[in-house]
Amino acid sequence: MKQLLLTALFFISLSALAQTPCDYSSNVKDSIGTYKQTREYLMSEKNFGGTSSYIFCTLASTDGLPTLNVQLIQKSKGFIKANCFDKNSKLFLQLNNGKVITLLHINMEYCGSMLRDEKGFDNRIIVGTFMFMKGTMADLKSSPVSLMRIKYLTDTEDYIIKKEVVSELNGKTYQPETYFMNNLHCIE
């Protein structure tokens, strides 16, 4: 009986310790409602031929509605094609277990903004907010992500999600493959 109790206690404590602590950039609760947002997390980084692109994600919860905020940053001295989000845009996540999770973009058209930095690079920044469909968060918690596909207004682009990325931008190490497994509990 004691062994059974100790084994059960061990597994309960193991699962409690497995979750990473939540790191919020915003955590507000007032008379209007509640809002939580995790810090930005690098999901993809490409540097090739003087052109760089980065995808950062944050998880947010507005009055209990979970969303995924995606920020795409492109940097180049050459022409940068504009990708736009609209009401038909979607984000697909291919899991290692073979399932595909679909997130729907909020009903807002946005084509981003272009900024020129002091070194003469053009920087295009586009931000989109995607809603989780019912029942998809459990799948995201149970399997790593291997591919992210974003359907824009006029184009579709695939991003391979790596197990580990050492960013050339800031030198930090990220594990984007398990981002959802480790952080979805922060917005529930």
PDB file of C-alpha atoms in Angstrom, residues 70 72 83-91 105-106 108-112 126-130 150-153:
ATOM      1  CA  VAL A  70       2.550  35.737 -34.849  1.00  0.00           C
ATOM      2  CA  LEU A  72       7.035  38.031 -39.034  1.00  0.00           C
ATOM      3  CA  ASN A  83       2.314  39.257 -47.569  1.00  0.00           C
ATOM      4  CA  CYS A  84      -1.041  40.208 -46.096  1.00  0.00           C
ATOM      5  CA  PHE A  85      -3.359  38.615 -43.573  1.00  0.00           C
ATOM      6  CA  ASP A  86      -7.109  38.716 -44.154  1.00  0.00           C
ATOM      7  CA  LYS A  87     -10.242  36.960 -42.879  1.00  0.00           C
ATOM      8  CA  ASN A  88      -9.357  33.825 -44.924  1.00  0.00           C
ATOM      9  CA  SER A  89      -5.789  33.519 -43.627  1.00  0.00           C
ATOM     10  CA  LYS A  90      -4.930  30.409 -41.660  1.00  0.00           C
ATOM     11  CA  LEU A  91      -2.009  28.961 -39.780  1.00  0.00           C
ATOM     12  CA  HIS A 105      -7.011  34.465 -38.403  1.00  0.00           C
ATOM     13  CA  ILE A 106      -9.188  37.122 -36.826  1.00  0.00           C
ATOM     14  CA  MET A 108      -8.873  41.907 -39.911  1.00  0.00           C
ATOM     15  CA  GLU A 109      -6.820  42.689 -43.023  1.00  0.00           C
ATOM     16  CA  TYR A 110      -3.220  43.679 -42.349  1.00  0.00           C
ATOM     17  CA  CYS A 111      -0.256  43.949 -44.723  1.00  0.00           C
ATOM     18  CA  GLY A 112       2.351  45.106 -42.249  1.00  0.00           C
ATOM     19  CA  ILE A 126       3.602  41.860 -40.219  1.00  0.00           C
ATOM     20  CA  VAL A 127       1.587  40.781 -37.199  1.00  0.00           C
ATOM     21  CA  GLY A 128      -1.333  38.372 -37.122  1.00  0.00           C
ATOM     22  CA  THR A 129      -3.611  36.991 -34.422  1.00  0.00           C
ATOM     23  CA  PHE A 130      -4.906  33.438 -34.797  1.00  0.00           C
ATOM     24  CA  ILE A 150       0.876  30.188 -43.142  1.00  0.00           C
ATOM     25  CA  LYS A 151      -1.802  30.955 -45.715  1.00  0.00           C
ATOM     26  CA  TYR A 152      -1.657  34.629 -46.574  1.00  0.00           C
ATOM     27  CA  LEU A 153      -4.080  36.612 -48.728  1.00  0.00           C
TER      28      LEU A 153
END
